[in-house]
CSV table of C-alpha atoms in Angstrom, one decimal:
chain,number,residue,atom,x,y,z
A,1479,MET,CA,0.0,0.0,0.0
A,1480,ALA,CA,2.8,2.3,0.8
A,1481,GLU,CA,4.3,1.6,-2.6
A,1482,ASN,CA,1.0,2.3,-4.3
A,1483,ALA,CA,0.7,5.6,-2.4
A,1484,SER,CA,4.2,6.6,-3.4
A,1485,HIS,CA,3.5,5.7,-7.1
A,1486,SER,CA,0.3,7.7,-7.0
A,1487,GLN,CA,2.1,10.7,-5.5
A,1488,GLU,CA,4.7,10.5,-8.3
A,1489,ILE,CA,2.0,10.4,-11.0
A,1490,GLU,CA,0.2,13.4,-9.5
A,1491,ALA,CA,3.5,15.2,-9.3
A,1492,GLY,CA,4.2,14.4,-12.9
A,1493,GLU,CA,0.8,15.5,-14.0
A,1494,GLU,CA,1.2,18.7,-11.9
A,1495,SER,CA,4.5,19.3,-13.5
A,1496,GLY,CA,2.9,18.6,-16.9
A,1497,ILE,CA,0.2,21.2,-16.1
A,1498,ALA,CA,2.8,23.7,-14.7
A,1499,GLU,CA,4.9,23.3,-17.8
A,1500,PRO,CA,2.5,25.4,-20.0
A,1501,ASP,CA,2.7,28.1,-17.4
A,1502,GLN,CA,6.5,27.9,-17.5
A,1503,ASP,CA,6.2,27.9,-21.3
A,1504,GLN,CA,4.1,31.1,-21.1
A,1505,GLU,CA,6.8,32.7,-19.0
A,1506,ARG,CA,9.4,31.6,-21.5
A,1507,SER,CA,7.2,32.6,-24.5
A,1508,LYS,CA,9.4,35.6,-25.1
A,1509,GLU,CA,12.5,33.3,-25.5
A,1510,PRO,CA,13.0,31.5,-28.8
A,1511,THR,CA,12.1,27.7,-28.7
A,1512,THR,CA,12.1,25.1,-31.5
A,1513,GLU,CA,9.8,22.2,-32.3
A,1514,ARG,CA,12.7,19.7,-31.6
A,1515,ASP,CA,13.0,20.8,-28.0
A,1516,GLN,CA,9.2,20.6,-27.5
A,1517,LYS,CA,9.1,17.0,-29.0
A,1518,ALA,CA,12.0,16.0,-26.7
A,1519,GLU,CA,10.1,17.2,-23.6
A,1520,HIS,CA,7.0,15.3,-24.7
A,1521,THR,CA,9.0,12.2,-25.3
A,1522,GLN,CA,10.6,12.3,-21.9
A,1523,HIS,CA,7.3,12.8,-20.2
A,1524,ALA,CA,5.9,9.8,-22.1
A,1525,ALA,CA,8.9,7.7,-21.1
A,1526,ASP,CA,8.5,8.6,-17.4
A,1527,ASN,CA,4.8,7.8,-17.6
A,1528,ASP,CA,5.7,4.4,-19.2
A,1529,SER,CA,8.2,3.6,-16.5
A,1530,ILE,CA,5.7,4.5,-13.8
A,1531,SER,CA,2.9,2.4,-15.4
A,1532,ASN,CA,5.2,-0.6,-15.8
A,1533,THR,CA,6.1,-0.6,-12.1
A,1534,THR,CA,2.5,-0.5,-10.9
A,1535,ASN,CA,0.2,-3.4,-10.6
A,1536,ASP,CA,-3.4,-3.8,-11.8
A,1537,SER,CA,-5.0,-2.2,-8.7
A,1538,THR,CA,-2.7,0.8,-8.8
A,1539,SER,CA,-3.2,1.2,-12.6
A,1540,ASN,CA,-7.0,1.5,-12.1
A,1541,THR,CA,-6.5,4.1,-9.4
A,1542,THR,CA,-4.0,6.1,-11.5
A,1543,ASN,CA,-6.3,5.9,-14.6
A,1544,GLY,CA,-9.1,7.5,-12.6
A,1545,THR,CA,-6.9,10.2,-11.3
A,1546,THR,CA,-5.4,10.9,-14.8
A,1547,THR,CA,-9.0,11.3,-16.2
A,1548,THR,CA,-9.8,13.8,-13.5
A,1549,THR,CA,-6.7,15.9,-14.1
A,1550,THR,CA,-7.2,15.8,-17.9
A,1551,THR,CA,-10.8,17.1,-17.4
A,1552,THR,CA,-9.5,19.9,-15.2
A,1553,THR,CA,-6.8,20.8,-17.8
A,1554,ASN,CA,-9.4,20.9,-20.6
A,1555,ALA,CA,-11.7,23.2,-18.6
A,1556,ALA,CA,-8.8,25.6,-17.9
A,1557,LEU,CA,-7.8,25.6,-21.6
A,1558,GLN,CA,-11.5,26.2,-22.5
A,1559,ALA,CA,-11.5,29.1,-20.2
A,1560,GLN,CA,-8.4,30.5,-21.7
A,1561,LEU,CA,-9.8,30.0,-25.2
A,1562,SER,CA,-13.0,31.9,-24.3
A,1563,ALA,CA,-10.9,34.7,-22.8
A,1564,LEU,CA,-8.9,34.8,-26.0
A,1565,GLN,CA,-12.1,34.9,-28.0
A,1566,SER,CA,-13.5,37.7,-25.9
A,1567,ASP,CA,-10.2,39.7,-26.4
A,1568,LYS,CA,-10.5,39.0,-30.1
A,1569,ASN,CA,-14.0,40.3,-30.2
A,1570,LYS,CA,-13.0,43.4,-28.2
A,1571,LEU,CA,-10.1,44.0,-30.7
A,1572,GLU,CA,-12.4,43.7,-33.6
A,1573,ALA,CA,-14.9,46.1,-32.1
A,1574,GLN,CA,-12.1,48.6,-31.4
A,1575,TYR,CA,-10.8,48.2,-34.9
A,1576,ARG,CA,-14.3,48.8,-36.4
A,1577,SER,CA,-14.7,51.9,-34.1
A,1578,LEU,CA,-11.2,53.1,-35.2
A,1579,LEU,CA,-12.2,52.6,-38.9
A,1580,GLY,CA,-15.4,54.5,-38.3
A,1581,LYS,CA,-13.6,57.4,-36.6
A,1582,LEU,CA,-11.0,57.5,-39.5
A,1583,SER,CA,-13.8,57.5,-42.1
A,1584,SER,CA,-15.6,60.3,-40.2
A,1585,MET,CA,-12.4,62.3,-39.9
A,1586,ARG,CA,-11.7,61.8,-43.6
A,1587,ASP,CA,-15.2,63.0,-44.5
A,1588,THR,CA,-14.8,66.0,-42.1
A,1589,LEU,CA,-11.4,66.9,-43.7
A,1590,GLY,CA,-12.9,66.5,-47.2
A,1591,SER,CA,-15.8,68.9,-46.4
A,1592,LYS,CA,-13.4,71.3,-44.8
A,1593,LEU,CA,-11.1,71.2,-47.8
A,1594,GLN,CA,-14.1,71.8,-50.1
A,1595,GLU,CA,-15.2,74.7,-48.0
A,1596,ASP,CA,-11.6,76.1,-48.1
A,1597,ALA,CA,-11.6,75.7,-51.9
A,1598,GLU,CA,-14.9,77.6,-52.2
A,1599,GLU,CA,-13.5,80.3,-49.8
A,1600,LEU,CA,-10.4,80.5,-52.1
A,1601,ASP,CA,-12.6,80.9,-55.2
A,1602,ARG,CA,-14.6,83.6,-53.5
A,1603,ARG,CA,-11.5,85.4,-52.4
A,1604,GLU,CA,-10.0,85.2,-55.9
A,1605,ALA,CA,-13.3,86.7,-57.3
A,1606,GLN,CA,-13.1,89.5,-54.7
A,1607,ILE,CA,-9.5,90.1,-55.6
A,1608,ALA,CA,-10.4,90.2,-59.3
A,1609,GLU,CA,-13.1,92.7,-58.6
A,1610,LEU,CA,-10.7,94.9,-56.6
A,1611,GLN,CA,-8.2,94.7,-59.4
A,1612,THR,CA,-10.9,95.8,-61.9
A,1613,GLY,CA,-11.8,98.7,-59.5
A,1614,LEU,CA,-8.2,99.7,-59.2
A,1615,ASN,CA,-7.8,99.7,-63.0
A,1616,VAL,CA,-10.9,101.8,-63.4
A,1617,GLU,CA,-9.6,104.2,-60.7
A,1618,GLN,CA,-6.2,104.4,-62.4
A,1619,GLU,CA,-7.9,105.2,-65.7
A,1620,ARG,CA,-9.9,107.9,-64.0
A,1621,ALA,CA,-6.8,109.3,-62.4
A,1622,SER,CA,-5.0,109.3,-65.8
A,1623,THR,CA,-8.0,111.0,-67.4
A,1624,ALA,CA,-8.0,113.6,-64.6
A,1625,GLU,CA,-4.3,114.3,-65.1
A,1626,ARG,CA,-4.7,114.7,-68.8
A,1627,GLN,CA,-7.6,117.1,-68.3
A,1628,LEU,CA,-5.5,119.0,-65.8
A,1629,ARG,CA,-2.7,119.4,-68.3
A,1630,GLU,CA,-5.2,120.6,-70.9
A,1631,GLU,CA,-6.7,123.0,-68.4
A,1632,GLU,CA,-3.2,124.3,-67.6
A,1633,ASP,CA,-2.7,125.1,-71.3
A,1634,ARG,CA,-6.0,127.0,-71.4
A,1635,SER,CA,-5.2,130.2,-69.5
A,1636,ALA,CA,-8.5,131.9,-70.7
A,1637,GLY,CA,-10.8,129.3,-69.2
A,1638,LEU,CA,-8.8,128.5,-66.0
A,1639,ALA,CA,-11.1,130.4,-63.6
A,1640,SER,CA,-14.3,128.6,-64.8
A,1641,GLU,CA,-12.9,125.1,-64.8
A,1642,VAL,CA,-10.9,125.0,-61.5
A,1643,GLY,CA,-14.0,124.0,-59.5
A,1644,VAL,CA,-14.6,121.0,-61.8
A,1645,LEU,CA,-11.0,119.9,-61.5
A,1646,ARG,CA,-11.2,120.1,-57.7
A,1647,SER,CA,-14.3,117.9,-57.6
A,1648,ARG,CA,-12.8,115.3,-59.9
A,1649,ILE,CA,-9.5,115.2,-58.0
A,1650,SER,CA,-11.3,115.0,-54.6
A,1651,SER,CA,-13.5,112.2,-55.9
A,1652,ALA,CA,-10.4,110.3,-57.3
A,1653,ASP,CA,-8.7,110.9,-53.9
A,1654,ARG,CA,-11.6,109.5,-52.0
A,1655,THR,CA,-11.9,106.5,-54.3
A,1656,ALA,CA,-8.2,105.8,-54.0
A,1657,GLN,CA,-8.4,106.1,-50.2
A,1658,GLU,CA,-11.4,103.7,-50.1
A,1659,ALA,CA,-9.5,101.3,-52.4
A,1660,ALA,CA,-6.5,101.4,-50.1
A,1661,GLU,CA,-8.6,100.8,-47.0
A,1662,ALA,CA,-10.4,98.0,-48.7
A,1663,GLY,CA,-7.1,96.4,-49.7
A,1664,ALA,CA,-5.7,96.8,-46.1
A,1665,HIS,CA,-8.9,95.2,-44.8
A,1666,GLU,CA,-8.7,92.4,-47.3
A,1667,SER,CA,-5.1,91.7,-46.4
A,1668,ALA,CA,-5.9,91.6,-42.7
A,1669,SER,CA,-8.8,89.2,-43.3
A,1670,LEU,CA,-6.4,87.0,-45.4
A,1671,HIS,CA,-3.9,87.0,-42.6
A,1672,ARG,CA,-6.6,86.1,-40.1
A,1673,ARG,CA,-7.7,83.2,-42.4
A,1674,LEU,CA,-4.1,82.0,-42.7
A,1675,ARG,CA,-3.8,81.9,-38.9
A,1676,GLU,CA,-7.0,80.0,-38.6
A,1677,MET,CA,-5.9,77.5,-41.1
A,1678,GLU,CA,-2.6,77.1,-39.3
A,1679,ALA,CA,-4.4,76.5,-36.0
A,1680,HIS,CA,-6.6,74.0,-37.8
A,1681,LEU,CA,-3.5,72.2,-39.1
A,1682,ASP,CA,-2.1,72.1,-35.6
A,1683,ARG,CA,-5.3,70.5,-34.3
A,1684,THR,CA,-5.2,68.0,-37.2
A,1685,LYS,CA,-1.7,67.1,-36.3
A,1686,ALA,CA,-2.6,66.6,-32.7
A,1687,GLU,CA,-5.5,64.4,-33.6
A,1688,LYS,CA,-3.3,62.4,-36.0
A,1689,GLU,CA,-0.7,61.9,-33.2
A,1690,HIS,CA,-3.6,60.8,-30.8
A,1691,TRP,CA,-4.9,58.3,-33.4
A,1692,GLN,CA,-1.4,57.2,-34.1
A,1693,ALA,CA,-0.9,56.4,-30.4
A,1694,LEU,CA,-4.2,54.5,-30.3
A,1695,ALA,CA,-3.2,52.6,-33.4
A,1696,ASP,CA,0.2,51.7,-31.8
A,1697,GLU,CA,-1.6,50.5,-28.7
A,1698,GLU,CA,-4.0,48.4,-30.8
A,1699,HIS,CA,-1.0,47.0,-32.7
A,1700,PHE,CA,0.7,46.1,-29.5
A,1701,ARG,CA,-2.4,44.4,-28.2
A,1702,ALA,CA,-2.7,42.6,-31.5
A,1703,GLU,CA,0.8,41.4,-31.2
A,1704,GLN,CA,0.1,40.2,-27.6
A,1705,ALA,CA,-3.0,38.4,-28.8
A,1706,GLU,CA,-0.9,36.8,-31.6
A,1707,GLU,CA,1.6,35.6,-29.1
A,1708,ALA,CA,-1.1,34.2,-26.8
A,1709,GLY,CA,-2.6,32.4,-29.9
A,1710,SER,CA,0.8,30.8,-30.7
A,1711,GLU,CA,1.0,29.6,-27.0
A,1712,ALA,CA,-2.5,28.2,-27.2
A,1713,HIS,CA,-1.5,26.4,-30.5
A,1714,LEU,CA,1.3,24.7,-28.6
A,1715,LEU,CA,-1.0,23.6,-25.9
A,1716,LEU,CA,-4.1,22.6,-28.0
A,1717,ASP,CA,-3.4,20.9,-31.3
A,1718,SER,CA,-7.1,20.6,-32.0
A,1719,ARG,CA,-7.5,24.4,-32.0
A,1720,THR,CA,-4.6,25.0,-34.3
A,1721,LYS,CA,-6.8,25.9,-37.3
A,1722,GLU,CA,-9.0,28.3,-35.4
A,1723,LEU,CA,-6.0,30.0,-34.0
A,1724,ASP,CA,-4.3,30.2,-37.4
A,1725,ALA,CA,-7.5,31.8,-38.8
A,1726,ALA,CA,-7.5,34.3,-35.9
A,1727,GLY,CA,-3.8,35.1,-36.7
A,1728,VAL,CA,-4.7,35.6,-40.3
A,1729,LYS,CA,-7.5,37.9,-39.3
A,1730,LEU,CA,-5.2,39.8,-37.0
A,1731,ALA,CA,-2.6,40.1,-39.8
A,1732,ASP,CA,-5.4,41.4,-42.1
A,1733,CYS,CA,-6.4,43.9,-39.4
A,1734,SER,CA,-2.7,45.0,-39.1
A,1735,ALA,CA,-2.4,45.3,-42.9
A,1736,ALA,CA,-5.7,47.3,-43.0
A,1737,GLN,CA,-4.4,49.4,-40.1
A,1738,ARG,CA,-1.2,50.1,-41.9
A,1739,ASN,CA,-3.1,50.9,-45.1
A,1740,VAL,CA,-5.2,53.3,-43.1
A,1741,GLU,CA,-2.1,54.9,-41.6
A,1742,GLY,CA,-0.6,55.2,-45.0
A,1743,LEU,CA,-3.7,56.8,-46.5
A,1744,LEU,CA,-3.9,59.1,-43.5
A,1745,SER,CA,-0.2,60.1,-43.9
A,1746,GLU,CA,-0.7,60.6,-47.6
A,1747,ALA,CA,-3.8,62.7,-47.0
A,1748,GLN,CA,-1.9,64.7,-44.4
A,1749,MET,CA,1.0,65.3,-46.8
A,1750,ALA,CA,-1.4,66.3,-49.5
A,1751,ASN,CA,-3.2,68.7,-47.2
A,1752,GLN,CA,0.1,70.1,-46.0
A,1753,LYS,CA,1.3,70.6,-49.6
A,1754,GLU,CA,-2.0,72.2,-50.6
A,1755,PHE,CA,-1.9,74.4,-47.5
A,1756,ASP,CA,1.7,75.5,-48.3
A,1757,GLU,CA,0.7,76.3,-51.9
A,1758,MET,CA,-2.4,78.3,-50.7
A,1759,LYS,CA,-0.2,80.1,-48.2
A,1760,HIS,CA,2.4,81.1,-50.8
A,1761,HIS,CA,-0.4,82.1,-53.2
A,1762,TYR,CA,-2.1,84.3,-50.6
A,1763,GLU,CA,1.1,85.8,-49.4
A,1764,ALA,CA,2.0,86.7,-53.1
A,1765,GLN,CA,-1.5,88.2,-53.5
A,1766,ILE,CA,-1.1,90.1,-50.2
A,1767,ARG,CA,2.2,91.5,-51.3
A,1768,GLY,CA,0.7,92.5,-54.6
A,1769,LEU,CA,-2.2,94.2,-52.9
A,1770,MET,CA,0.3,96.0,-50.5
A,1771,GLU,CA,2.3,97.2,-53.5
A,1772,LYS,CA,-0.8,98.4,-55.3
A,1773,SER,CA,-2.0,100.2,-52.1
A,1774,GLU,CA,1.4,102.0,-51.9
A,1775,ASP,CA,1.2,102.9,-55.6
A,1776,ASP,CA,-2.3,104.3,-55.0
A,1777,ALA,CA,-1.1,106.2,-52.0
A,1778,ARG,CA,1.7,107.7,-54.1
A,1779,GLN,CA,-0.7,108.6,-56.9
A,1780,ALA,CA,-3.0,110.2,-54.4
A,1781,ALA,CA,-0.1,112.2,-53.0
A,1782,ASP,CA,0.9,113.3,-56.5
A,1783,ALA,CA,-2.8,114.3,-57.2
A,1784,LYS,CA,-2.8,116.3,-54.0
A,1785,ALA,CA,0.4,118.1,-55.0
A,1786,SER,CA,-1.1,118.8,-58.4
A,1787,LEU,CA,-4.3,120.1,-56.7
A,1788,GLU,CA,-2.2,122.3,-54.5
A,1789,ILE,CA,-0.4,123.8,-57.5
A,1790,PHE,CA,-3.7,124.4,-59.3
A,1791,ARG,CA,-5.1,126.0,-56.1
A,1792,GLN,CA,-2.1,128.4,-56.1
A,1793,ASP,CA,-2.7,129.1,-59.8
A,1794,ALA,CA,-6.4,129.6,-59.0
A,1795,GLU,CA,-5.5,132.1,-56.2
A,1796,ARG,CA,-3.3,134.0,-58.7
A,1797,THR,CA,-6.0,134.0,-61.3
A,1798,PRO,CA,-7.8,137.1,-60.0
A,1799,GLY,CA,-4.6,139.0,-60.1
A,1800,LEU,CA,-3.9,137.8,-63.6
A,1801,GLU,CA,-7.5,138.7,-64.6
A,1802,GLN,CA,-7.0,142.2,-63.1
A,1803,GLU,CA,-3.7,142.7,-65.0
A,1804,SER,CA,-5.3,141.4,-68.2
A,1805,LYS,CA,-8.2,143.9,-67.7
A,1806,GLU,CA,-5.8,146.7,-67.1
A,1807,LYS,CA,-3.8,145.8,-70.2
A,1808,THR,CA,-7.0,145.5,-72.2
A,1809,LEU,CA,-8.0,149.0,-71.1
A,1810,LEU,CA,-4.5,150.2,-71.9
A,1811,ILE,CA,-4.7,148.6,-75.4
A,1812,GLY,CA,-8.1,150.2,-75.9
A,1813,LYS,CA,-6.7,153.6,-74.9
A,1814,VAL,CA,-3.7,153.1,-77.2
A,1815,ARG,CA,-6.0,152.1,-80.0
A,1816,HIS,CA,-8.1,155.2,-79.3
A,1817,GLU,CA,-5.1,157.4,-79.4
A,1818,ALA,CA,-3.9,155.7,-82.5
A,1819,VAL,CA,-7.2,156.4,-84.1
A,1820,ILE,CA,-7.0,160.0,-83.1
A,1821,LEU,CA,-3.5,160.3,-84.4
A,1822,ASN,CA,-4.6,158.7,-87.6
A,1823,GLU,CA,-7.4,161.1,-87.9
A,1824,HIS,CA,-5.1,164.0,-87.4
A,1825,LEU,CA,-2.7,162.7,-89.9
A,1826,THR,CA,-5.5,162.1,-92.4
A,1827,GLU,CA,-6.7,165.6,-91.8
A,1828,ALA,CA,-3.2,167.0,-92.3
A,1829,LEU,CA,-2.8,165.1,-95.5
A,1830,LYS,CA,-6.1,166.4,-96.7
A,1831,ARG,CA,-5.2,170.0,-95.9
A,1832,LEU,CA,-1.8,169.5,-97.6
A,1833,LYS,CA,-3.5,168.3,-100.7
A,1834,GLU,CA,-6.1,171.1,-100.5
A,1835,TYR,CA,-3.6,173.9,-100.1
A,1836,ASN,CA,-0.8,172.4,-102.2
A,1837,THR,CA,1.4,175.4,-101.6
A,1838,SER,CA,5.0,175.6,-100.8
A,1839,ASP,CA,4.8,178.6,-98.4
A,1840,SER,CA,2.4,177.2,-95.7
A,1841,VAL,CA,2.8,175.0,-92.6
A,1842,ASP,CA,0.0,173.2,-90.8
A,1843,ARG,CA,0.3,174.9,-87.4
A,1844,GLN,CA,-2.6,172.9,-86.0
A,1845,LEU,CA,-0.9,169.6,-86.9
A,1846,ILE,CA,2.5,170.7,-85.4
A,1847,SER,CA,0.7,172.0,-82.3
A,1848,ASN,CA,-1.2,168.8,-81.8
A,1849,ILE,CA,1.9,166.6,-82.3
A,1850,LEU,CA,4.0,168.8,-80.0
A,1851,LEU,CA,1.3,168.9,-77.2
A,1852,GLN,CA,0.9,165.1,-77.5
A,1853,PHE,CA,4.7,164.6,-77.3
A,1854,VAL,CA,5.0,166.8,-74.2
A,1855,THR,CA,2.1,165.2,-72.4
A,1856,THR,CA,3.1,161.7,-73.2
A,1857,PRO,CA,5.2,159.9,-70.5
A,1858,ARG,CA,8.9,159.4,-71.3
A,1859,SER,CA,8.6,155.6,-70.9
A,1860,ASP,CA,5.9,155.4,-73.5
A,1861,GLY,CA,7.0,154.2,-76.9
A,1862,LYS,CA,4.7,156.5,-78.8
A,1863,ARG,CA,7.2,159.4,-78.2
A,1864,PHE,CA,9.4,157.7,-80.7
A,1865,GLU,CA,6.6,157.5,-83.2
A,1866,MET,CA,5.9,161.2,-82.7
A,1867,LEU,CA,9.5,162.0,-83.3
A,1868,THR,CA,9.5,159.9,-86.5
A,1869,LEU,CA,6.3,161.7,-87.7
A,1870,LEU,CA,7.9,165.1,-86.9
A,1871,GLY,CA,11.0,164.2,-88.7
A,1872,SER,CA,9.0,163.1,-91.7
A,1873,ILE,CA,7.0,166.4,-91.7
A,1874,LEU,CA,10.0,168.6,-91.2
A,1875,ASN,CA,12.1,166.5,-93.6
A,1876,TRP,CA,15.0,166.0,-91.3
A,1877,ASN,CA,18.3,164.8,-92.7
A,1878,GLN,CA,20.3,161.8,-91.4
A,1879,TYR,CA,22.3,163.9,-88.9
A,1880,GLU,CA,19.2,165.5,-87.4
A,1881,ARG,CA,17.6,162.1,-87.1
A,1882,GLU,CA,20.7,160.7,-85.3
A,1883,GLN,CA,20.7,163.7,-83.0
A,1884,ALA,CA,16.9,163.2,-82.2
A,1885,GLY,CA,17.6,159.5,-81.5
A,1886,ILE,CA,15.5,158.2,-84.3
A,1887,VAL,CA,18.3,156.2,-85.9
A,1888,ARG,CA,21.7,155.0,-84.6
A,1889,GLY,CA,25.0,155.0,-86.4
A,1890,GLY,CA,23.7,155.9,-89.8
A,1891,SER,CA,21.1,153.1,-89.9
A,1892,GLY,CA,17.5,153.1,-88.8
A,1893,ARG,CA,16.6,151.8,-85.3
A,1894,TYR,CA,13.3,150.5,-86.4
A,1895,ASN,CA,12.0,149.9,-89.9
A,1896,ASN,CA,9.2,152.5,-89.7
A,1897,PRO,CA,7.8,153.8,-92.9
A,1898,SER,CA,8.1,157.5,-93.5
A,1899,LEU,CA,5.5,159.7,-94.8
A,1900,PRO,CA,5.9,160.9,-98.4
A,1901,SER,CA,7.4,164.3,-98.8
A,1902,SER,CA,4.9,167.0,-99.3
A,1903,PRO,CA,5.0,170.7,-100.4
A,1904,SER,CA,4.5,171.7,-96.8
A,1905,SER,CA,7.4,169.6,-95.5
A,1906,SER,CA,9.6,170.9,-98.3
A,1907,TYR,CA,8.7,174.4,-97.3
A,1908,LEU,CA,9.4,173.7,-93.7
A,1909,ASN,CA,12.7,172.2,-94.6
A,1910,SER,CA,13.7,175.1,-96.8
A,1911,ALA,CA,12.4,177.5,-94.2
A,1912,PHE,CA,14.5,175.9,-91.4
A,1913,ARG,CA,17.6,176.1,-93.7
A,1914,SER,CA,17.0,179.4,-95.4
A,1915,PRO,CA,18.8,182.4,-93.8
A,1916,ALA,CA,16.4,184.8,-95.4
A,1917,ASN,CA,13.4,184.0,-93.2
A,1918,HIS,CA,14.7,184.8,-89.8
A,1919,ASP,CA,11.4,184.2,-87.8
A,1920,ASN,CA,10.9,180.7,-89.3
A,1921,ALA,CA,14.5,179.8,-88.8
A,1922,SER,CA,14.4,180.9,-85.1
A,1923,PHE,CA,11.2,178.9,-84.5
A,1924,GLY,CA,12.5,175.9,-86.3
A,1925,GLN,CA,15.8,176.0,-84.4
A,1926,LEU,CA,14.1,176.3,-81.1
A,1927,PHE,CA,11.6,173.5,-81.9
A,1928,VAL,CA,14.4,171.2,-83.2
A,1929,GLU,CA,16.5,171.9,-80.0
A,1930,PHE,CA,13.5,171.1,-77.8
A,1931,LEU,CA,12.8,167.9,-79.7
A,1932,LEU,CA,16.4,166.9,-79.6
A,1933,ASN,CA,16.5,167.4,-75.8
A,1934,GLU,CA,13.4,165.4,-75.3
A,1935,ALA,CA,14.6,162.7,-77.6
A,1936,GLY,CA,17.9,162.4,-75.7
A,1937,ASP,CA,16.1,162.1,-72.4
A,1938,ALA,CA,13.8,159.5,-73.8
A,1939,HIS,CA,16.7,157.6,-75.3
A,1940,GLU,CA,18.6,157.5,-72.0
A,1941,GLU,CA,15.5,156.3,-70.2
A,1942,THR,CA,15.0,153.6,-72.8
A,1943,GLU,CA,18.6,152.4,-72.5
A,1944,LYS,CA,18.2,152.2,-68.7
A,1945,GLU,CA,15.0,150.2,-69.0
A,1946,GLU,CA,16.7,147.8,-71.5
A,1947,LYS,CA,19.6,147.3,-69.1
A,1948,ASP,CA,17.2,146.6,-66.2
A,1949,ILE,CA,15.3,144.1,-68.4
A,1950,GLY,CA,18.6,142.4,-69.3
A,1951,LYS,CA,19.6,142.1,-65.6
A,1952,ARG,CA,16.2,140.7,-64.6
A,1953,PRO,CA,16.3,136.8,-64.3
A,1954,ARG,CA,14.2,135.0,-66.9
A,1955,GLY,CA,11.3,132.9,-65.7
A,1956,SER,CA,11.4,134.3,-62.2
A,1957,SER,CA,7.7,133.6,-61.6
A,1958,HIS,CA,4.8,131.9,-63.2
A,1959,VAL,CA,3.1,135.3,-63.7
A,1960,GLU,CA,6.0,136.7,-65.7
A,1961,ARG,CA,6.1,133.6,-67.9
A,1962,ARG,CA,2.4,134.1,-68.6
A,1963,GLU,CA,3.0,137.8,-69.4
A,1964,ASN,CA,5.9,136.9,-71.7
A,1965,GLU,CA,3.7,134.4,-73.5
């Protein structure tokens, strides 16, 4: 009986060691093992069992058979529990994988809708930029038209006073339009910068979500690897479940491949989104720079228009003075014309009288008196004194020396190409009277008159030379008014 008890204890110890070996194999699952070592261990256990069974008798063999059946049933129950646990883990992994796929699909749909919205927003922004460009072109055309009109109005001195108001209104409207366009461009650039910042924040959030889902995928991959290792250990323990565990491993491999595919698609979509975002960013930055340059050009054009407006305002302020000067000159011209008409009438009357009398011993005293009085009352700076001297020289028939002494000609040649009146009997008579020693009264009067005219002509000649010197010293184009007067 003692031997049977010892044999039964050895059998139980062997079975317990056989049951404990899978646990030890689980602990050594991380170490590499071969099928040859596993077969050797099974062969040794079989040999030990054979040696034990040969030493026992019939009674002990019946007892050991009952005990072995009990332990085998217990082992099968434990393996069944492990298999059910593995099956539940597998179901959990499949559920998590399906939820992960659903989240990825929803995220892909969300990203697609957001990308579509961004594309529509880009189209709308491009349309707005095109409209702004068209408006800027129109305003530039208006500004060029206003400048051309300003140049035309500058050339028209006569209608300057009446058209200054119109030019002011046009330039002010162009200035307001340019300011509005510049403000709109600045607002548009600020909105584009704000949109870029929003897209960058969205990209950061997308990256964070991608990292989160990547961590979840790594965790699921690690769990899948653990499940695959557990399946390989169950395959070593239960040969009957090998096919099911292989199928589970194939499914897990498919899940891993699908997960890797999803990760690849996600990374490709992320790269495509990043590339598209960079292109959009560069495109918007270029558009912003273009808008900033155009805004600066508009500001410069507005400053030029303001400067032109200020110049025209100054011209408009000088316009009343110019109008007053033109009126004075017009009155002076009318006065000169009136005096010329009077002189012409006197000359015509003198010629008529000369033709009527047609004598060689008479002088038109009224004509000489009128010319002399007109010469005396005329200012010395007036050029009509020279014309009066020329007329007197023609009437009195002065010679070259007398004309030089009177200042009518210089150096033997005429100063001005003024036509002389034809000689008449009265002028011949005056000439002969001035030169004849017989007629003492006429000679005295003629000499006195000639001396008086020579003195007046000399004074007028000196004043004329002084004025010419002053005009020569005066700088040309000193002011806008002088240029207008010279024109």
